[in-house]
PDB file of C-alpha atoms in Angstrom:
ATOM      1  CA  GLU A   1      61.268   7.864  52.914  1.00  0.00           C
ATOM      2  CA  VAL A   2      62.668   5.257  55.413  1.00  0.00           C
ATOM      3  CA  HIS A   3      60.114   2.274  56.277  1.00  0.00           C
ATOM      4  CA  LEU A   4      61.009   0.083  59.467  1.00  0.00           C
ATOM      5  CA  VAL A   5      59.875  -4.054  59.153  1.00  0.00           C
ATOM      6  CA  GLN A   6      60.135  -5.755  62.178  1.00  0.00           C
ATOM      7  CA  SER A   7      60.525  -9.211  62.980  1.00  0.00           C
ATOM      8  CA  GLY A   8      57.476 -11.221  63.491  1.00  0.00           C
ATOM      9  CA  ALA A   9      55.440 -11.935  66.924  1.00  0.00           C
ATOM     10  CA  VAL A  10      57.271 -15.126  68.945  1.00  0.00           C
ATOM     11  CA  VAL A  11      56.412 -17.446  71.957  1.00  0.00           C
ATOM     12  CA  LYS A  12      59.417 -18.506  74.391  1.00  0.00           C
ATOM     13  CA  LYS A  13      59.992 -19.760  77.536  1.00  0.00           C
ATOM     14  CA  PRO A  14      61.626 -18.478  80.614  1.00  0.00           C
ATOM     15  CA  GLY A  15      65.128 -18.509  80.547  1.00  0.00           C
ATOM     16  CA  ASP A  16      65.200 -18.888  76.443  1.00  0.00           C
ATOM     17  CA  SER A  17      67.067 -16.286  74.291  1.00  0.00           C
ATOM     18  CA  LEU A  18      65.731 -14.062  72.090  1.00  0.00           C
ATOM     19  CA  ARG A  19      66.924 -11.651  69.155  1.00  0.00           C
ATOM     20  CA  ILE A  20      64.230  -9.422  67.516  1.00  0.00           C
ATOM     21  CA  SER A  21      65.360  -7.283  64.380  1.00  0.00           C
ATOM     22  CA  CYS A  22      64.185  -4.040  62.784  1.00  0.00           C
ATOM     23  CA  LYS A  23      65.102  -3.332  59.005  1.00  0.00           C
ATOM     24  CA  GLY A  24      65.368  -0.358  57.626  1.00  0.00           C
ATOM     25  CA  SER A  25      64.129   0.326  53.767  1.00  0.00           C
ATOM     26  CA  GLY A  26      65.154   3.341  51.924  1.00  0.00           C
ATOM     27  CA  HIS A  27      67.771   5.599  51.723  1.00  0.00           C
ATOM     28  CA  SER A  28      71.020   5.516  54.029  1.00  0.00           C
ATOM     29  CA  PHE A  29      69.212   3.629  56.812  1.00  0.00           C
ATOM     30  CA  SER A  30      72.865   2.948  58.074  1.00  0.00           C
ATOM     31  CA  SER A  31      73.111   6.441  58.863  1.00  0.00           C
ATOM     32  CA  TYR A  32      70.365   6.669  61.508  1.00  0.00           C
ATOM     33  CA  TRP A  33      70.144   6.023  65.159  1.00  0.00           C
ATOM     34  CA  VAL A  34      67.272   3.721  65.911  1.00  0.00           C
ATOM     35  CA  ALA A  35      65.495   3.373  69.371  1.00  0.00           C
ATOM     36  CA  TRP A  36      63.926   0.237  71.013  1.00  0.00           C
ATOM     37  CA  VAL A  37      60.468   1.098  72.571  1.00  0.00           C
ATOM     38  CA  ARG A  38      58.707  -1.637  75.091  1.00  0.00           C
ATOM     39  CA  GLN A  39      55.386  -1.331  75.749  1.00  0.00           C
ATOM     40  CA  LEU A  40      54.091  -3.572  78.455  1.00  0.00           C
ATOM     41  CA  PRO A  41      50.197  -4.943  78.025  1.00  0.00           C
ATOM     42  CA  GLY A  42      47.793  -1.977  78.173  1.00  0.00           C
ATOM     43  CA  LYS A  43      50.676   0.502  79.473  1.00  0.00           C
ATOM     44  CA  GLY A  44      52.543   3.051  77.806  1.00  0.00           C
ATOM     45  CA  LEU A  45      55.855   3.747  75.920  1.00  0.00           C
ATOM     46  CA  GLU A  46      59.418   3.040  77.627  1.00  0.00           C
ATOM     47  CA  TRP A  47      62.367   3.750  75.934  1.00  0.00           C
ATOM     48  CA  MET A  48      65.064   1.117  76.409  1.00  0.00           C
ATOM     49  CA  GLY A  49      68.002   2.394  74.508  1.00  0.00           C
ATOM     50  CA  SER A  50      69.250   3.616  70.986  1.00  0.00           C
ATOM     51  CA  VAL A  51      71.650   2.404  68.704  1.00  0.00           C
ATOM     52  CA  TYR A  52      73.475   3.971  65.829  1.00  0.00           C
ATOM     53  CA  LEU A  53      73.787   1.899  62.845  1.00  0.00           C
ATOM     54  CA  GLY A  54      76.884   3.581  61.322  1.00  0.00           C
ATOM     55  CA  ASP A  55      79.053   2.216  64.112  1.00  0.00           C
ATOM     56  CA  SER A  56      77.160   0.235  66.945  1.00  0.00           C
ATOM     57  CA  ASP A  57      77.498   3.342  69.348  1.00  0.00           C
ATOM     58  CA  THR A  58      74.503   2.924  71.869  1.00  0.00           C
ATOM     59  CA  ARG A  59      72.763   5.081  74.577  1.00  0.00           C
ATOM     60  CA  ASN A  60      71.151   2.599  77.145  1.00  0.00           C
ATOM     61  CA  ASN A  61      68.139   3.407  79.822  1.00  0.00           C
ATOM     62  CA  PRO A  62      69.919   2.340  82.967  1.00  0.00           C
ATOM     63  CA  SER A  63      66.472   0.611  83.981  1.00  0.00           C
ATOM     64  CA  PHE A  64      67.389  -2.002  81.300  1.00  0.00           C
ATOM     65  CA  ARG A  65      70.906  -2.175  81.653  1.00  0.00           C
ATOM     66  CA  GLY A  66      72.030  -5.908  81.849  1.00  0.00           C
ATOM     67  CA  GLN A  67      68.709  -7.325  80.927  1.00  0.00           C
ATOM     68  CA  VAL A  68      68.980  -6.532  77.204  1.00  0.00           C
ATOM     69  CA  THR A  69      71.751  -5.858  74.563  1.00  0.00           C
ATOM     70  CA  LEU A  70      71.132  -3.354  71.225  1.00  0.00           C
ATOM     71  CA  SER A  71      73.512  -3.966  68.420  1.00  0.00           C
ATOM     72  CA  ALA A  72      73.367  -3.438  64.655  1.00  0.00           C
ATOM     73  CA  ASP A  73      74.666  -4.805  61.315  1.00  0.00           C
ATOM     74  CA  LYS A  74      75.214  -1.749  58.906  1.00  0.00           C
ATOM     75  CA  SER A  75      75.904  -3.719  55.796  1.00  0.00           C
ATOM     76  CA  LEU A  76      72.263  -5.447  56.509  1.00  0.00           C
ATOM     77  CA  ASP A  77      70.749  -2.276  57.650  1.00  0.00           C
ATOM     78  CA  VAL A  78      69.211  -3.942  60.597  1.00  0.00           C
ATOM     79  CA  ALA A  79      69.084  -3.179  64.265  1.00  0.00           C
ATOM     80  CA  TYR A  80      68.564  -6.024  66.866  1.00  0.00           C
ATOM     81  CA  LEU A  81      67.520  -6.334  70.505  1.00  0.00           C
ATOM     82  CA  GLN A  82      68.589  -9.273  72.417  1.00  0.00           C
ATOM     83  CA  TRP A  83      67.953 -11.337  75.450  1.00  0.00           C
ATOM     84  CA  ASP A  84      70.350 -14.334  76.658  1.00  0.00           C
ATOM     85  CA  SER A  85      67.543 -15.422  79.270  1.00  0.00           C
ATOM     86  CA  LEU A  86      63.800 -14.286  78.651  1.00  0.00           C
ATOM     87  CA  GLU A  87      61.336 -13.433  81.793  1.00  0.00           C
ATOM     88  CA  ALA A  88      57.973 -13.410  81.906  1.00  0.00           C
ATOM     89  CA  SER A  89      57.999  -9.907  83.144  1.00  0.00           C
ATOM     90  CA  ASP A  90      59.602  -9.398  79.244  1.00  0.00           C
ATOM     91  CA  SER A  91      56.127 -10.188  77.661  1.00  0.00           C
ATOM     92  CA  ALA A  92      55.367  -6.815  75.539  1.00  0.00           C
ATOM     93  CA  ILE A  93      55.120  -5.323  72.422  1.00  0.00           C
ATOM     94  CA  TYR A  94      58.800  -4.180  71.277  1.00  0.00           C
ATOM     95  CA  TYR A  95      58.981  -1.273  68.876  1.00  0.00           C
ATOM     96  CA  CYS A  96      62.044   0.597  67.079  1.00  0.00           C
ATOM     97  CA  ALA A  97      61.878   3.694  65.689  1.00  0.00           C
ATOM     98  CA  LYS A  98      64.276   5.631  63.588  1.00  0.00           C
ATOM     99  CA  GLN A  99      65.726   8.883  64.615  1.00  0.00           C
ATOM    100  CA  ALA A 100      64.280  11.910  62.472  1.00  0.00           C
ATOM    101  CA  SER A 101      67.756  13.236  61.301  1.00  0.00           C
ATOM    102  CA  PRO A 102      70.692  11.258  60.009  1.00  0.00           C
ATOM    103  CA  GLY A 103      74.257  11.123  61.184  1.00  0.00           C
ATOM    104  CA  ALA A 104      76.256  10.240  64.280  1.00  0.00           C
ATOM    105  CA  TYR A 105      74.821  13.154  66.132  1.00  0.00           C
ATOM    106  CA  TYR A 106      72.556  11.810  68.977  1.00  0.00           C
ATOM    107  CA  LEU A 107      68.983  13.873  68.982  1.00  0.00           C
ATOM    108  CA  PRO A 108      66.224  11.325  70.232  1.00  0.00           C
ATOM    109  CA  LEU A 109      63.136  12.609  67.940  1.00  0.00           C
ATOM    110  CA  PHE A 110      61.401   9.723  66.064  1.00  0.00           C
ATOM    111  CA  ASP A 111      59.679   9.954  62.768  1.00  0.00           C
ATOM    112  CA  SER A 112      59.085   6.525  61.737  1.00  0.00           C
ATOM    113  CA  TRP A 113      58.277   3.521  63.801  1.00  0.00           C
ATOM    114  CA  GLY A 114      58.179  -0.257  63.002  1.00  0.00           C
ATOM    115  CA  GLN A 115      55.238  -2.362  63.367  1.00  0.00           C
ATOM    116  CA  GLY A 116      55.999  -3.821  66.555  1.00  0.00           C
ATOM    117  CA  THR A 117      57.387  -7.420  67.500  1.00  0.00           C
ATOM    118  CA  LEU A 118      54.921  -9.010  69.765  1.00  0.00           C
ATOM    119  CA  VAL A 119      57.133 -11.262  72.675  1.00  0.00           C
ATOM    120  CA  THR A 120      55.295 -13.808  74.633  1.00  0.00           C
ATOM    121  CA  VAL A 121      57.316 -15.472  77.432  1.00  0.00           C
ATOM    122  CA  SER A 122      55.346 -18.231  79.371  1.00  0.00           C
ATOM    123  CA  SER A 123      55.989 -22.031  80.398  1.00  0.00           C
TER     124      SER A 123
ATOM    125  CA  ASN B   1      65.798  11.567  85.649  1.00  0.00           C
ATOM    126  CA  PHE B   2      62.784  14.322  85.169  1.00  0.00           C
ATOM    127  CA  MET B   3      59.378  12.602  84.421  1.00  0.00           C
ATOM    128  CA  LEU B   4      56.533  13.778  81.919  1.00  0.00           C
ATOM    129  CA  SER B   5      52.880  13.976  83.712  1.00  0.00           C
ATOM    130  CA  GLN B   6      50.019  13.787  81.348  1.00  0.00           C
ATOM    131  CA  PRO B   7      46.183  13.478  81.969  1.00  0.00           C
ATOM    132  CA  HIS B   8      45.072   9.914  82.386  1.00  0.00           C
ATOM    133  CA  SER B   9      42.007  10.547  79.948  1.00  0.00           C
ATOM    134  CA  VAL B  10      40.394  13.322  78.203  1.00  0.00           C
ATOM    135  CA  SER B  11      36.880  13.260  76.045  1.00  0.00           C
ATOM    136  CA  GLU B  12      35.231  15.565  73.634  1.00  0.00           C
ATOM    137  CA  SER B  13      32.479  15.989  71.240  1.00  0.00           C
ATOM    138  CA  PRO B  14      33.339  15.933  67.634  1.00  0.00           C
ATOM    139  CA  GLY B  15      33.826  19.077  66.288  1.00  0.00           C
ATOM    140  CA  LYS B  16      35.269  20.524  69.400  1.00  0.00           C
ATOM    141  CA  THR B  17      38.567  21.579  70.451  1.00  0.00           C
ATOM    142  CA  ILE B  18      41.121  20.031  73.089  1.00  0.00           C
ATOM    143  CA  THR B  19      44.208  20.500  74.896  1.00  0.00           C
ATOM    144  CA  ILE B  20      46.400  17.809  76.338  1.00  0.00           C
ATOM    145  CA  SER B  21      49.510  18.692  78.851  1.00  0.00           C
ATOM    146  CA  CYS B  22      52.489  17.281  79.429  1.00  0.00           C
ATOM    147  CA  THR B  23      54.267  18.745  82.446  1.00  0.00           C
ATOM    148  CA  ARG B  24      58.034  18.509  83.147  1.00  0.00           C
ATOM    149  CA  SER B  25      59.157  17.473  86.578  1.00  0.00           C
ATOM    150  CA  SER B  26      62.454  18.624  86.602  1.00  0.00           C
ATOM    151  CA  GLY B  27      64.743  20.948  84.156  1.00  0.00           C
ATOM    152  CA  THR B  28      63.261  23.218  81.683  1.00  0.00           C
ATOM    153  CA  VAL B  29      60.789  22.373  79.291  1.00  0.00           C
ATOM    154  CA  ALA B  30      62.469  24.793  76.527  1.00  0.00           C
ATOM    155  CA  ASP B  31      65.916  22.898  77.048  1.00  0.00           C
ATOM    156  CA  ASN B  32      64.948  19.851  74.603  1.00  0.00           C
ATOM    157  CA  TYR B  33      62.412  19.541  72.292  1.00  0.00           C
ATOM    158  CA  VAL B  34      59.234  17.876  73.090  1.00  0.00           C
ATOM    159  CA  GLN B  35      57.407  15.344  70.477  1.00  0.00           C
ATOM    160  CA  TRP B  36      53.881  14.151  70.466  1.00  0.00           C
ATOM    161  CA  TYR B  37      52.742  10.924  69.156  1.00  0.00           C
ATOM    162  CA  GLN B  38      49.364   9.029  68.280  1.00  0.00           C
ATOM    163  CA  GLN B  39      48.858   5.404  68.861  1.00  0.00           C
ATOM    164  CA  ARG B  40      45.458   4.164  67.841  1.00  0.00           C
ATOM    165  CA  PRO B  41      44.227   1.035  69.210  1.00  0.00           C
ATOM    166  CA  GLY B  42      45.963  -1.928  68.031  1.00  0.00           C
ATOM    167  CA  GLY B  43      48.542   0.285  65.912  1.00  0.00           C
ATOM    168  CA  SER B  44      51.952   1.535  66.271  1.00  0.00           C
ATOM    169  CA  PRO B  45      52.862   5.129  67.138  1.00  0.00           C
ATOM    170  CA  THR B  46      52.893   7.777  64.547  1.00  0.00           C
ATOM    171  CA  THR B  47      54.341  11.750  64.881  1.00  0.00           C
ATOM    172  CA  VAL B  48      52.046  14.338  65.070  1.00  0.00           C
ATOM    173  CA  ILE B  49      54.340  16.915  66.417  1.00  0.00           C
ATOM    174  CA  TYR B  50      58.154  17.178  66.573  1.00  0.00           C
ATOM    175  CA  GLU B  51      60.487  19.671  67.806  1.00  0.00           C
ATOM    176  CA  ASP B  52      57.851  21.308  70.359  1.00  0.00           C
ATOM    177  CA  ASN B  53      55.627  22.657  67.075  1.00  0.00           C
ATOM    178  CA  GLU B  54      56.395  20.992  64.001  1.00  0.00           C
ATOM    179  CA  ARG B  55      54.056  19.097  61.992  1.00  0.00           C
ATOM    180  CA  PRO B  56      55.246  16.006  59.834  1.00  0.00           C
ATOM    181  CA  SER B  57      53.912  16.094  56.349  1.00  0.00           C
ATOM    182  CA  GLY B  58      50.599  14.463  56.060  1.00  0.00           C
ATOM    183  CA  VAL B  59      49.579  15.380  59.487  1.00  0.00           C
ATOM    184  CA  PRO B  60      46.101  17.999  59.377  1.00  0.00           C
ATOM    185  CA  ASP B  61      47.005  21.306  60.815  1.00  0.00           C
ATOM    186  CA  ARG B  62      44.151  20.571  63.243  1.00  0.00           C
ATOM    187  CA  PHE B  63      46.883  19.415  65.432  1.00  0.00           C
ATOM    188  CA  SER B  64      49.289  21.909  66.991  1.00  0.00           C
ATOM    189  CA  GLY B  65      51.738  21.931  69.782  1.00  0.00           C
ATOM    190  CA  SER B  66      53.571  24.386  71.893  1.00  0.00           C
ATOM    191  CA  ILE B  67      55.299  24.827  75.196  1.00  0.00           C
ATOM    192  CA  ASP B  68      54.966  27.283  78.284  1.00  0.00           C
ATOM    193  CA  VAL B  69      58.051  28.214  80.380  1.00  0.00           C
ATOM    194  CA  SER B  70      55.817  29.402  82.991  1.00  0.00           C
ATOM    195  CA  SER B  71      54.242  26.072  83.500  1.00  0.00           C
ATOM    196  CA  ASN B  72      57.019  23.924  82.525  1.00  0.00           C
ATOM    197  CA  SER B  73      54.939  22.310  80.211  1.00  0.00           C
ATOM    198  CA  ALA B  74      54.015  21.587  76.413  1.00  0.00           C
ATOM    199  CA  SER B  75      50.726  21.282  74.774  1.00  0.00           C
ATOM    200  CA  LEU B  76      49.071  19.248  72.178  1.00  0.00           C
ATOM    201  CA  THR B  77      45.715  20.878  70.875  1.00  0.00           C
ATOM    202  CA  ILE B  78      43.501  19.235  68.236  1.00  0.00           C
ATOM    203  CA  SER B  79      40.979  21.246  66.649  1.00  0.00           C
ATOM    204  CA  GLY B  80      37.780  20.171  65.096  1.00  0.00           C
ATOM    205  CA  LEU B  81      37.813  16.769  66.704  1.00  0.00           C
ATOM    206  CA  MET B  82      37.107  13.796  64.317  1.00  0.00           C
ATOM    207  CA  THR B  83      36.188  10.459  65.705  1.00  0.00           C
ATOM    208  CA  GLU B  84      39.235   9.047  63.739  1.00  0.00           C
ATOM    209  CA  ASP B  85      41.509  11.118  66.468  1.00  0.00           C
ATOM    210  CA  GLU B  86      40.358   8.938  69.335  1.00  0.00           C
ATOM    211  CA  ALA B  87      43.576   7.311  70.099  1.00  0.00           C
ATOM    212  CA  ASP B  88      46.012   7.422  72.843  1.00  0.00           C
ATOM    213  CA  TYR B  89      48.708  10.563  72.715  1.00  0.00           C
ATOM    214  CA  TYR B  90      52.602  10.459  73.936  1.00  0.00           C
ATOM    215  CA  CYS B  91      54.528  13.544  75.040  1.00  0.00           C
ATOM    216  CA  GLN B  92      58.541  12.704  74.629  1.00  0.00           C
ATOM    217  CA  SER B  93      61.582  14.707  75.287  1.00  0.00           C
ATOM    218  CA  PHE B  94      65.097  13.673  76.474  1.00  0.00           C
ATOM    219  CA  ASP B  95      67.783  15.045  78.405  1.00  0.00           C
ATOM    220  CA  ALA B  96      71.929  13.839  78.665  1.00  0.00           C
ATOM    221  CA  ARG B  97      70.707  10.959  80.948  1.00  0.00           C
ATOM    222  CA  GLY B  98      67.877   9.618  78.055  1.00  0.00           C
ATOM    223  CA  VAL B  99      64.839   9.853  76.958  1.00  0.00           C
ATOM    224  CA  VAL B 100      61.443  10.250  78.447  1.00  0.00           C
ATOM    225  CA  PHE B 101      57.845   9.577  77.286  1.00  0.00           C
ATOM    226  CA  GLY B 102      55.142  10.812  79.219  1.00  0.00           C
ATOM    227  CA  GLY B 103      52.516   8.029  80.804  1.00  0.00           C
ATOM    228  CA  GLY B 104      49.796   8.543  77.830  1.00  0.00           C
ATOM    229  CA  THR B 105      46.393  10.533  77.706  1.00  0.00           C
ATOM    230  CA  LYS B 106      43.482   8.785  75.943  1.00  0.00           C
ATOM    231  CA  LEU B 107      41.507  10.610  74.000  1.00  0.00           C
ATOM    232  CA  THR B 108      37.843   9.698  73.731  1.00  0.00           C
ATOM    233  CA  VAL B 109      35.659  11.401  70.925  1.00  0.00           C
ATOM    234  CA  LEU B 110      32.144  10.872  71.560  1.00  0.00           C
TER     235      LEU B 110
END
């Protein structure tokens, strides 16, 4: 079974850059798609995009295009979510979630979730 | 893209049965699998139903899922309600444009 461990909570200022991570432990994590999901305070789940750890192929939600970058390091079994310039409205919990089936075929059903990373952006 | 609409909240007594609906706004609910996730207060989501009606190992058989093409909706049914079932429940599906989550339903077991 693959477990997802995310980087810890951070406090940043508007305009700062940030990269948060999601590391998989267990069998063949590099063969999976990983999604990033945003949860604004008191709100629901929003899919931001997905990255395939095998070759860093991505699928992106147009609503977040240009705001964040999804990437992966196959050798480290890690997926990343990056901002070049944070805004206060980026304050949220960010979850990574693993696609249930392995391989390059994209089928966004999620079976494992990380513990979440709280990002606070405040001046 | 399509939307998934859920009731904002439902409540029921322990031991009873509830059903949470998830209606797809466009396209056909049968075209793409529907999943259901449970999120307890302060916790991460966990999968309770995948591929419309399949239960992951470890999820009690009190949880079941179904789809109804006539109403273009999916449903999550929880029988024998327990206080530990109190949580937010989200449906999720997808199409060629991307992944969509429903707005979430807060289940209160009182």
